[in-house]
Short mmCIF file of C-alpha atoms in Angstrom, two decimals:
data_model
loop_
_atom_site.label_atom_id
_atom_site.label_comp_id
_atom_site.label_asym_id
_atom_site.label_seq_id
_atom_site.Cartn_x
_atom_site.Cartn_y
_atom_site.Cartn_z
CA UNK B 1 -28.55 16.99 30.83
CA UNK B 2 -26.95 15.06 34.05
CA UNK B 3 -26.30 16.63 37.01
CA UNK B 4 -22.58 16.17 36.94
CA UNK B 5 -22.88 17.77 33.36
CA UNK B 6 -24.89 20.30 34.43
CA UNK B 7 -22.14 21.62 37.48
CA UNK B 8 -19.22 21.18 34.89
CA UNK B 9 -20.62 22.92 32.43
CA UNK B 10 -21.56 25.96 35.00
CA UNK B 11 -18.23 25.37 36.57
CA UNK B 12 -16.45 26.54 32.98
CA UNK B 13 -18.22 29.28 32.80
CA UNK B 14 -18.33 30.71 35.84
CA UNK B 15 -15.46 33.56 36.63
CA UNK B 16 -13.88 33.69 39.60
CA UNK B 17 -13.07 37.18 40.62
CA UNK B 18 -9.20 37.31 40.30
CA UNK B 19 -9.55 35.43 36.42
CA UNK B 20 -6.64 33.27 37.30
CA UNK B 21 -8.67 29.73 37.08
CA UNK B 22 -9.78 31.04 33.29
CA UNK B 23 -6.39 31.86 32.56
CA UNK B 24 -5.18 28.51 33.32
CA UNK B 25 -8.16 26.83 31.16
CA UNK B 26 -7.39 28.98 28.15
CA UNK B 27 -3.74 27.63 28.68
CA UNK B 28 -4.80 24.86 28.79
CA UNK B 29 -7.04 24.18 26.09
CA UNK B 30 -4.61 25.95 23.54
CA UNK B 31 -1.63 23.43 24.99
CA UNK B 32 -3.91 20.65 23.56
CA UNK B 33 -5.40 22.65 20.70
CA UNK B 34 -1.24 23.37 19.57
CA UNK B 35 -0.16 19.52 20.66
CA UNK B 36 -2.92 18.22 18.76
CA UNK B 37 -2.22 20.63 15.44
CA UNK B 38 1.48 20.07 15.55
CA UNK B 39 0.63 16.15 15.66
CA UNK B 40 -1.63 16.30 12.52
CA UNK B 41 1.13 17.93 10.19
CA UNK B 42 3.57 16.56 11.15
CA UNK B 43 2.47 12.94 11.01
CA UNK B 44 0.91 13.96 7.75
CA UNK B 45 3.74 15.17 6.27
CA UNK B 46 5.59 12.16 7.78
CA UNK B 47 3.20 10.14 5.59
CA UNK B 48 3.48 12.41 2.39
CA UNK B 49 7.25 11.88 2.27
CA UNK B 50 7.09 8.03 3.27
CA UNK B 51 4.33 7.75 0.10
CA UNK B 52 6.88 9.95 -1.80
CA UNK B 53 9.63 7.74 -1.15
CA UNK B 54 7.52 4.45 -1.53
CA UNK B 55 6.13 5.82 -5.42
CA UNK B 56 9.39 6.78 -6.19
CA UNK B 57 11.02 3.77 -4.85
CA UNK B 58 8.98 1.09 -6.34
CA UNK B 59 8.51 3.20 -9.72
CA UNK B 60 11.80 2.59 -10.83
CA UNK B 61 11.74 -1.18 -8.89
CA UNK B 62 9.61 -3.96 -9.85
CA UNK B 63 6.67 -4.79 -7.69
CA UNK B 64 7.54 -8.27 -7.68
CA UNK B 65 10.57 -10.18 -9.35
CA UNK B 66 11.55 -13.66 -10.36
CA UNK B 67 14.90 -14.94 -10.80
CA UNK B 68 16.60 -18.47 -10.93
CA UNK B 69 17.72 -19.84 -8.00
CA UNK B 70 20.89 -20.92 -9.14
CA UNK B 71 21.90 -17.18 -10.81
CA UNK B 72 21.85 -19.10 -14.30
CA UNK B 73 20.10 -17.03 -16.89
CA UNK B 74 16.05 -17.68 -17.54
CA UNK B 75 16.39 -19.33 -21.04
CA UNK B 76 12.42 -19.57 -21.47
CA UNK B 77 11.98 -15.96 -20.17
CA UNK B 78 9.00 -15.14 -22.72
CA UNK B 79 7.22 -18.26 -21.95
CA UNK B 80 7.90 -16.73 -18.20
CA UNK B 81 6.16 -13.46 -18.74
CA UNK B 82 2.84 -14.71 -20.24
CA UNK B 83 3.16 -17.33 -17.17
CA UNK B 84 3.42 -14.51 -14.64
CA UNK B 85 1.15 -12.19 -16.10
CA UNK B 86 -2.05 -14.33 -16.04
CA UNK B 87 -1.97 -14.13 -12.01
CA UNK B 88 -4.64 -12.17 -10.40
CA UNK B 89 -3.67 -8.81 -9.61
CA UNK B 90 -0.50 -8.56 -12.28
CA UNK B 91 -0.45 -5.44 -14.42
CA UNK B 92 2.94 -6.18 -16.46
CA UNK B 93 5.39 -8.47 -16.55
CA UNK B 94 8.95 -8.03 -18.57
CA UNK B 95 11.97 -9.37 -19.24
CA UNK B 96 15.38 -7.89 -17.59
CA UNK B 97 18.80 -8.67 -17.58
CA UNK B 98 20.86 -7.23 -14.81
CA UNK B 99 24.64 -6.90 -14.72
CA UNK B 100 27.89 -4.68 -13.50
CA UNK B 101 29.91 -3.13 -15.88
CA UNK B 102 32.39 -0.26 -16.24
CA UNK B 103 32.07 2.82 -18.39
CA UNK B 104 33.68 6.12 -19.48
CA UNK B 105 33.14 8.24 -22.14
CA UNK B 106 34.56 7.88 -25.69
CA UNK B 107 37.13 10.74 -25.68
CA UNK B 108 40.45 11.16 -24.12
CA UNK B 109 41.12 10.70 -20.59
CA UNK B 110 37.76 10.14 -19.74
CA UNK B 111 36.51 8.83 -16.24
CA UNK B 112 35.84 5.33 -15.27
CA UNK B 113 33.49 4.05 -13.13
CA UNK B 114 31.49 1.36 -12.54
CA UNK B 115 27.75 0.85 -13.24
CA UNK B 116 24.61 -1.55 -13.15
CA UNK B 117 23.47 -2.03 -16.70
CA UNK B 118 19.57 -2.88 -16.81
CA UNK B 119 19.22 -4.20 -20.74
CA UNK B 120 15.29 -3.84 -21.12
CA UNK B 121 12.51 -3.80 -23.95
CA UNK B 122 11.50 -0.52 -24.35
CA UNK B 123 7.79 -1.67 -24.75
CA UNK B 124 7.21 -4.15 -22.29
CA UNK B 125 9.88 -2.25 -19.52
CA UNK B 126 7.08 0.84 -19.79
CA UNK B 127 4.41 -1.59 -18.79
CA UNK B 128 7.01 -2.79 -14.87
CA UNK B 129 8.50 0.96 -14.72
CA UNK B 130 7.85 4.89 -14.29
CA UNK B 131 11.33 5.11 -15.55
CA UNK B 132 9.78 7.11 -19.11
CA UNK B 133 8.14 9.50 -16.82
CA UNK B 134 11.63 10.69 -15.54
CA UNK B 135 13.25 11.18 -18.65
CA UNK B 136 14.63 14.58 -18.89
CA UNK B 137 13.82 14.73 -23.25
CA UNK B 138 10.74 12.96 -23.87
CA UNK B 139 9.19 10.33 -22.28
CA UNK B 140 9.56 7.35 -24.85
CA UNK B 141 12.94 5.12 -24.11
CA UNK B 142 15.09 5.46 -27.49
CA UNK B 143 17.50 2.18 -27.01
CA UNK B 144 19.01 -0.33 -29.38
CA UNK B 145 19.75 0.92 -33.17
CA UNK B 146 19.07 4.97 -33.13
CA UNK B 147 18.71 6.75 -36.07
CA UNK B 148 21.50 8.38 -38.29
CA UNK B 149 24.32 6.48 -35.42
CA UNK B 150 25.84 3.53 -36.20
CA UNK B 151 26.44 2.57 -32.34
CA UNK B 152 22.78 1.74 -30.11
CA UNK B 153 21.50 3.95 -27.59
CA UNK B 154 22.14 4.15 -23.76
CA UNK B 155 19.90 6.37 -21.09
CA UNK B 156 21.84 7.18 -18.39
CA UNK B 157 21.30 8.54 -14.89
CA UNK B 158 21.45 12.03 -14.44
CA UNK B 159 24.05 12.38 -12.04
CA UNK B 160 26.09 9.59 -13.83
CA UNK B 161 26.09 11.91 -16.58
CA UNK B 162 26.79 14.88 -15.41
CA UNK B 163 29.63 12.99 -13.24
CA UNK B 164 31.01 12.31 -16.32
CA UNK B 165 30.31 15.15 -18.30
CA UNK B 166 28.11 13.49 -21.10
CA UNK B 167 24.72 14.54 -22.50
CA UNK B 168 22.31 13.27 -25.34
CA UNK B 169 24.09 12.46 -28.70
CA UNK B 170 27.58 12.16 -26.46
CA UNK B 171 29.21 8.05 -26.66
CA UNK B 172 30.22 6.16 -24.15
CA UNK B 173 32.13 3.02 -23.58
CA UNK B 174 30.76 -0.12 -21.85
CA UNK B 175 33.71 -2.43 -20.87
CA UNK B 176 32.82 -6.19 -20.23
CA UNK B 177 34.74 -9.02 -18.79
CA UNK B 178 31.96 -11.74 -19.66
CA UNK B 179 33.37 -14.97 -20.79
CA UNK B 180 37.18 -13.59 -20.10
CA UNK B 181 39.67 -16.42 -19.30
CA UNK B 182 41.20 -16.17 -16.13
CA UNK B 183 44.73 -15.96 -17.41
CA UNK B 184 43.75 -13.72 -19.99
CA UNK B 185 42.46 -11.39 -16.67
CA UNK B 186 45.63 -11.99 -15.23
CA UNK B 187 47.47 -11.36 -18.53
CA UNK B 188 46.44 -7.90 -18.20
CA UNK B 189 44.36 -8.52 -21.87
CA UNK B 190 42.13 -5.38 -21.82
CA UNK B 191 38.18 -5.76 -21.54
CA UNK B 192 36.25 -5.90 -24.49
CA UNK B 193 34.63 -2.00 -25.58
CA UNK B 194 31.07 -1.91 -26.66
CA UNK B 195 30.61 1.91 -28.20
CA UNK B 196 27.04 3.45 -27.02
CA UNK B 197 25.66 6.58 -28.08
CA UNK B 198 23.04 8.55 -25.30
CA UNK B 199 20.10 9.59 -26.01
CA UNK B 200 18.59 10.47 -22.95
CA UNK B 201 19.00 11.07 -19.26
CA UNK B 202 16.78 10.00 -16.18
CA UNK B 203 15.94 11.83 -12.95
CA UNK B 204 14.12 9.55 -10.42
CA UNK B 205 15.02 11.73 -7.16
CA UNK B 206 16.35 8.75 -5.73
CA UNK B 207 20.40 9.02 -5.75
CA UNK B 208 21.20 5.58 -6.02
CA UNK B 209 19.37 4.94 -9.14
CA UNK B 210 20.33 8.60 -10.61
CA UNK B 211 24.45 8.17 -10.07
CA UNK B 212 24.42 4.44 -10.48
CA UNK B 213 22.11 2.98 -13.29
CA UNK B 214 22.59 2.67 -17.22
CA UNK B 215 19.81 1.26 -19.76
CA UNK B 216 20.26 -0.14 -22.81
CA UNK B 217 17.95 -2.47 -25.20
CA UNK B 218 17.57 -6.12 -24.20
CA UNK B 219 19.39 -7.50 -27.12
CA UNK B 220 22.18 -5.08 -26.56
CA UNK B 221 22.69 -6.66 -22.98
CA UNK B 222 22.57 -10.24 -24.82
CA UNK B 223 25.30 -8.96 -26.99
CA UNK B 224 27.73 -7.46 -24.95
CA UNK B 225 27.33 -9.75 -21.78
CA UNK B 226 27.80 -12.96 -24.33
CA UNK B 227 23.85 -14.23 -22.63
CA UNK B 228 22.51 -15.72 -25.79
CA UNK B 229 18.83 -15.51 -25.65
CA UNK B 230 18.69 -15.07 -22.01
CA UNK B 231 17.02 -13.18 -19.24
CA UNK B 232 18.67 -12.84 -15.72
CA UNK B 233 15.36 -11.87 -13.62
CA UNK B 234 11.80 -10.77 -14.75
CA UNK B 235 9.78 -7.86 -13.49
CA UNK B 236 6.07 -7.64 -12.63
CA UNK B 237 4.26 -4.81 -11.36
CA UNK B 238 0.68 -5.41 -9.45
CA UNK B 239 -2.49 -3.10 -9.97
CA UNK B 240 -2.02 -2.55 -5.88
CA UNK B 241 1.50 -2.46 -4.91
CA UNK B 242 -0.01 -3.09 -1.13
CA UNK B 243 -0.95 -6.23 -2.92
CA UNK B 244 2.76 -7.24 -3.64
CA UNK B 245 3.28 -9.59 -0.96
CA UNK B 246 -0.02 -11.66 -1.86
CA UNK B 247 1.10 -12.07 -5.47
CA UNK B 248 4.25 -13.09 -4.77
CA UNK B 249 3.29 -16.38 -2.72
CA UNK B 250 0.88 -17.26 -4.99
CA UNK B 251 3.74 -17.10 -7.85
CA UNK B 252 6.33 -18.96 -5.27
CA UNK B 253 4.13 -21.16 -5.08
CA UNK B 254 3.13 -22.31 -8.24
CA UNK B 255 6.34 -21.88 -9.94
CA UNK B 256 8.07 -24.03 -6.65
CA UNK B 257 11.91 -24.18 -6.22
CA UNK B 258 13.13 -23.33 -9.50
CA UNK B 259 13.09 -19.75 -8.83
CA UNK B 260 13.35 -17.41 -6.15
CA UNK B 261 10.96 -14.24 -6.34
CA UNK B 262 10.79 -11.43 -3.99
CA UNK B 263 8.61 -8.27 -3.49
CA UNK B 264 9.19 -4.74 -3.60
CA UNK B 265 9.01 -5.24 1.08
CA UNK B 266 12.01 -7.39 0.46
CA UNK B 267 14.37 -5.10 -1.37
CA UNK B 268 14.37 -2.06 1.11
CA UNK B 269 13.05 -3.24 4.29
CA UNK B 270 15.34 -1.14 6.31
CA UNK B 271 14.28 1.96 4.98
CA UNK B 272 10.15 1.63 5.35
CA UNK B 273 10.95 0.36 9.14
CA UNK B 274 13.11 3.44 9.76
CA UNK B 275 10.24 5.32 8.33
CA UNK B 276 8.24 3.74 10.41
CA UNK B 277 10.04 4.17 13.16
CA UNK B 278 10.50 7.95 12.49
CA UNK B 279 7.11 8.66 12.69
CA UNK B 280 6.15 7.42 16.08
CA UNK B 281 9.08 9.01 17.42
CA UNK B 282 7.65 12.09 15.93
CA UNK B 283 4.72 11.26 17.58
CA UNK B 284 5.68 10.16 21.06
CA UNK B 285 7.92 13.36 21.01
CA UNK B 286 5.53 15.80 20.03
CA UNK B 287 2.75 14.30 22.48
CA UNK B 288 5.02 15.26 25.78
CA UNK B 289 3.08 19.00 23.90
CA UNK B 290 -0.71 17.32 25.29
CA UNK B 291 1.22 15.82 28.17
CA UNK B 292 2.12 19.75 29.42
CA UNK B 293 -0.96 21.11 28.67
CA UNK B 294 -2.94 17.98 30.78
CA UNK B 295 -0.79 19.07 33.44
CA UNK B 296 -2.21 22.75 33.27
CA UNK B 297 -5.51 20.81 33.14
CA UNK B 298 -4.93 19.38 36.47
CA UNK B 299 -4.13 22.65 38.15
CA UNK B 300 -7.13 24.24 36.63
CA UNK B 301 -8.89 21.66 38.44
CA UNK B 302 -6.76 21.96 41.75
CA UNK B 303 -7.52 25.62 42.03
CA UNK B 304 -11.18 24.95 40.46
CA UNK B 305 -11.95 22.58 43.74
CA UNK B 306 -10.15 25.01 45.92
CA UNK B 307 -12.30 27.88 45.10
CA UNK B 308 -15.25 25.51 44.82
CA UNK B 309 -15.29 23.86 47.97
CA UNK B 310 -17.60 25.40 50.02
CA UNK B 311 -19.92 24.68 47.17
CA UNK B 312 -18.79 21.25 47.40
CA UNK B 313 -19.75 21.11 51.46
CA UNK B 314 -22.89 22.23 50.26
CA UNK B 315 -23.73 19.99 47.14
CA UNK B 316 -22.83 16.92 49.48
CA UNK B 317 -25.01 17.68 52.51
CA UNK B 318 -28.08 18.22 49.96
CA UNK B 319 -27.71 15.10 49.20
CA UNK B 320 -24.85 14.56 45.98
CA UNK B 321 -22.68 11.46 46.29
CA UNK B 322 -19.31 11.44 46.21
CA UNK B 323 -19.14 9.66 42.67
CA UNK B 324 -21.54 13.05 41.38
CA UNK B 325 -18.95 14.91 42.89
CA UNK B 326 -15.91 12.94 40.88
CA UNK B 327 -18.17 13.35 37.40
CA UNK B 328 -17.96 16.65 37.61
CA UNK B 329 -15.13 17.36 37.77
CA UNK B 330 -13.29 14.68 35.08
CA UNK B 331 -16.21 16.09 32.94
CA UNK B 332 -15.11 19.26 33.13
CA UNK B 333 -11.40 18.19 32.52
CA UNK B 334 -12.54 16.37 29.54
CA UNK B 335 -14.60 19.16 28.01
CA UNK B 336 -11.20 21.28 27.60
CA UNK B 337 -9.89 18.33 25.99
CA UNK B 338 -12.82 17.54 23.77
CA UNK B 339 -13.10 21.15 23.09
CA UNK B 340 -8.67 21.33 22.70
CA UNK B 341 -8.93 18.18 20.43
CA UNK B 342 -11.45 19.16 18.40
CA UNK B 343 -10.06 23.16 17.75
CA UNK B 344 -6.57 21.11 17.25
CA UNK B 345 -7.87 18.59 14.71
CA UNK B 346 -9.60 21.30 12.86
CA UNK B 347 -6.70 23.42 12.61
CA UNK B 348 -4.37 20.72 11.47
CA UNK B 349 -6.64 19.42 9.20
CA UNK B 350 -6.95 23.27 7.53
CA UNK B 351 -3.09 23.82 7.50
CA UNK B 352 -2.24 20.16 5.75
CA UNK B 353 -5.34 20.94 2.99
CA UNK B 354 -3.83 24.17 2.14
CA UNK B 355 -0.63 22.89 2.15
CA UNK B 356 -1.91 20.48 -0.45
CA UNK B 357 -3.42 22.38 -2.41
CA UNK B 358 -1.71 25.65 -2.85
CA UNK B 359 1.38 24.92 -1.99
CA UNK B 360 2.28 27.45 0.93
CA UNK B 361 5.61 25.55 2.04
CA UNK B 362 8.17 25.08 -0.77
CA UNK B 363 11.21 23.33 -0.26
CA UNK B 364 14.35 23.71 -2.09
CA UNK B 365 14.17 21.24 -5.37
CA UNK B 366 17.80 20.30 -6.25
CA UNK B 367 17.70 18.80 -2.95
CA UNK B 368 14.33 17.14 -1.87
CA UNK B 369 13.61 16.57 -5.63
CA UNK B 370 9.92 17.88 -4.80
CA UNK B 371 9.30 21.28 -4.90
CA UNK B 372 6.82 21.66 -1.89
CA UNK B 373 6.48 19.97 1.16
CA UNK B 374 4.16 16.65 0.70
CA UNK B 375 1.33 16.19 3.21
CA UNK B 376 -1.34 12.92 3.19
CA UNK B 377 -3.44 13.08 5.75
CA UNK B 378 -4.60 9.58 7.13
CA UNK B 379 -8.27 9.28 8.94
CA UNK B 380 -6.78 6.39 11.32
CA UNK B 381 -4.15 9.18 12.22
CA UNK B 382 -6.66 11.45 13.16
CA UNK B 383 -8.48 8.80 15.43
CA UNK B 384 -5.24 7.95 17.22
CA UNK B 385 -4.13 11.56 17.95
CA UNK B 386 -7.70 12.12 19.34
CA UNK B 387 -7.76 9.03 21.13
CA UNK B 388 -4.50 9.87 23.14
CA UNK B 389 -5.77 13.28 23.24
CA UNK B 390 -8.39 12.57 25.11
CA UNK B 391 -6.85 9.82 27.09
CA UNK B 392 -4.09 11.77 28.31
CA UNK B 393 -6.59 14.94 29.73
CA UNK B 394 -9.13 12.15 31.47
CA UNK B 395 -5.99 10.51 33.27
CA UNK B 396 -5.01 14.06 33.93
CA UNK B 397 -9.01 14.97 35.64
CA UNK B 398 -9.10 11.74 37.80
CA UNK B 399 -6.27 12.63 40.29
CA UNK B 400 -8.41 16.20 41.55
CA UNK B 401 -12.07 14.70 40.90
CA UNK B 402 -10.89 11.80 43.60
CA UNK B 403 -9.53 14.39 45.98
CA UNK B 404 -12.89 16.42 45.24
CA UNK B 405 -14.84 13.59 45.82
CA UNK B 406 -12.90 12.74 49.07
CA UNK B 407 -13.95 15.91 50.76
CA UNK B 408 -16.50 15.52 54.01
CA UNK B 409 -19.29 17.73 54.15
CA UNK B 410 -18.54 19.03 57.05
CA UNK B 411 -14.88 19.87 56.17
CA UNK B 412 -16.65 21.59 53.07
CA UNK B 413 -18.89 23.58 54.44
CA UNK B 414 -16.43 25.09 57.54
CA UNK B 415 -14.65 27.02 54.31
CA UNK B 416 -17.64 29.50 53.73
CA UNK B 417 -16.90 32.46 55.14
#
């Protein structure tokens, strides 16, 4: 052990006879010890409900899609898929067709709103979508002819139907305007009605799919939007949605400017940067926490060198240089921090793995859609929290170990009484 380790480590452990120096360490140390904990939750948690978001986001949205540029339908859309699903990395690929329409339910005086209409193949949609893992029945997609109806099935979203009072085996009306003259519009000739029956509903958690989105079979949409044998856009999902971006300019690039395709970054960019943005305001907000506590670190050193300086006098005229002198004392204002770090790592790290897995913090469910509070722990967050940590209680040590080292023996040494 150093000599500047050696003093600092005496230095913490020696008592000085009014116990207000050790006061000020424990202070200290449990300032950084609670900055540090509150840091690790609540950056983890930051992440759980940004990964929340993200796999609930892109589980209903393709990874990647590919549409014409022109907004034309995709007339060769199964030649398409077995295109896009040879590329490295591509899990599923599927036809879609994408339009607005307006519905209401088949009874009097029923409300009528408007809706996006996905028309997808129950098969190959299961292979782009979690949408069958948020069906409120069972998880298999029952669209096109159903069984003992003589109208095809429609899943809608579960605030959609509860908006407008509907449930399985209830019918609905889609209403079209595709291929409508304009002076028939004008004419006031009402939309064509296409009669749908539901047979299931869909929670996501995400509000804009659940109150806005209708599916029915692929054919269906052909019918009823007058497409022919059309798709508007298809959807591909990646093994590694990190991997999205990749993909996609390798497809833009081999299928050049015939069609324009876009990645799951592209569709909601504003939300991941806001989330993004959230959680180093969380952090630069929550770090002011080691910032006060550094600060009782640099009085702890203040009165530390002001009870210690006779000692000082004396360590200088045996022969200790003023740069032993400064050691000492930033090591000893980095061991609280080390030891303040550490204790606050540790404890974060134990609150966010019991939080994961038993559950102590629920939060309400008809509102968060989750029933506890998500937490995923990242290693480069704990190396950044440290890092600062630590940064912030050395910058806070070098101020008193300069004045410390600054002293003149002499000056020192006139002290002891």
């Amino acid at each position: 052990m150093s000599f500047p380790w050696f003093m600092a480590s005496r230095y913490l452990r020696s008592k000085h006879r009014t116990g207000f120096v050790s006061t000020i360490t424990y202070i200290a140390a449990g300032g950084v010890i609670l900055g540090v904990a509150a840091l690790v939750i609540m950056l983890s948690v930051t992440n759980g409900f940004t990964g929340e978001v993200k796999e609930r986001l892109i589980g209903m949205q393709a990874h990647v899609t590919v549409q014409r540029l022109s907004g034309e339908g995709i007339e060769d859309f199964r030649g398409l898929v077995d295109q896009v699903g040879r590329f490295p990395g591509v899990a599923g690929a599927a036809p879609i067709i994408e339009s607005k329409v307006l519905i209401t339910a088949r009874r009097d005086n029923g409300e009528v709103d408007g809706v996006l209409v996905w028309g997808v193949e129950s098969a190959s949609f299961g292979t782009v979508s979690d949408l069958h893992r948020h069906l409120r029945d069972e998880p298999v997609l029952h669209l096109g002819p159903v069984e003992g109806k003589k109208v095809p099935g429609i899943v809608l979203g579960s605030y959609l139907a509860r908006r407008m009072k509907v449930g399985p085996g209830d019918e609905v009306l889609l209403m079209t305007v595709a291929n409508m003259a304009v002076e028939e519009a004008l004419a006031g000739v009402t939309p064509k009605l296409w009669p749908f029956v539901v047979t299931d509903t869909f929670e996501s958690g995400l509000y804009q799919y659940d109150d806005n989105f209708a599916f029915i079979s692929l054919a269906d949409a052909q019918r009823i939007l007058d497409l022919g044998d059309t798709a508007t856009t298809i959807h591909i999902r990646v093994t590694d949605p990190d991997q999205a971006v990749p993909v996609r300019k390798a497809m833009d690039a081999d299928l050049h400017s015939l069609y324009l395709v876009r990645d799951w970054t592209q569709h909601s960019p504003e939300l991941f940067r806001w989330m993004e943005l959230e959680k180093w305001v969380i952090f630069i907000a929550l770090s002011l926490i080691i910032v006060v506590a550094a600060f009782n670190i640099m009085s702890n050193l203040i009165m530390s060198i002001l009870i210690k300086t006779p000692e000082i006098g004396i360590l200088r005229a045996m022969g200790a240089t003023a740069g032993s002198i400064r050691r000492i004392f930033v090591y000893q204002g980095l061991a609280v921090g080390v030891l303040g770090t550490g204790l606050g790592c540790f404890l974060g790290f134990a609150v966010c793995f019991l939080q994961q897995h038993f559950n102590l913090i629920t939060i309400p469910g008809d509102i968060y859609f989750i029933s506890s509070l998500p937490v995923d722990m990242q290693p480069l967050d704990f190396l950044l929290i440290a890092a600062v940590s630590l940064s912030i209680c050395l910058m806070a040590s070098i101020y008193p170990a300069r004045k410390a080292a600054a002293l003149l023996p002499v000056e020192a040494i006139r002290y002891i009484v």
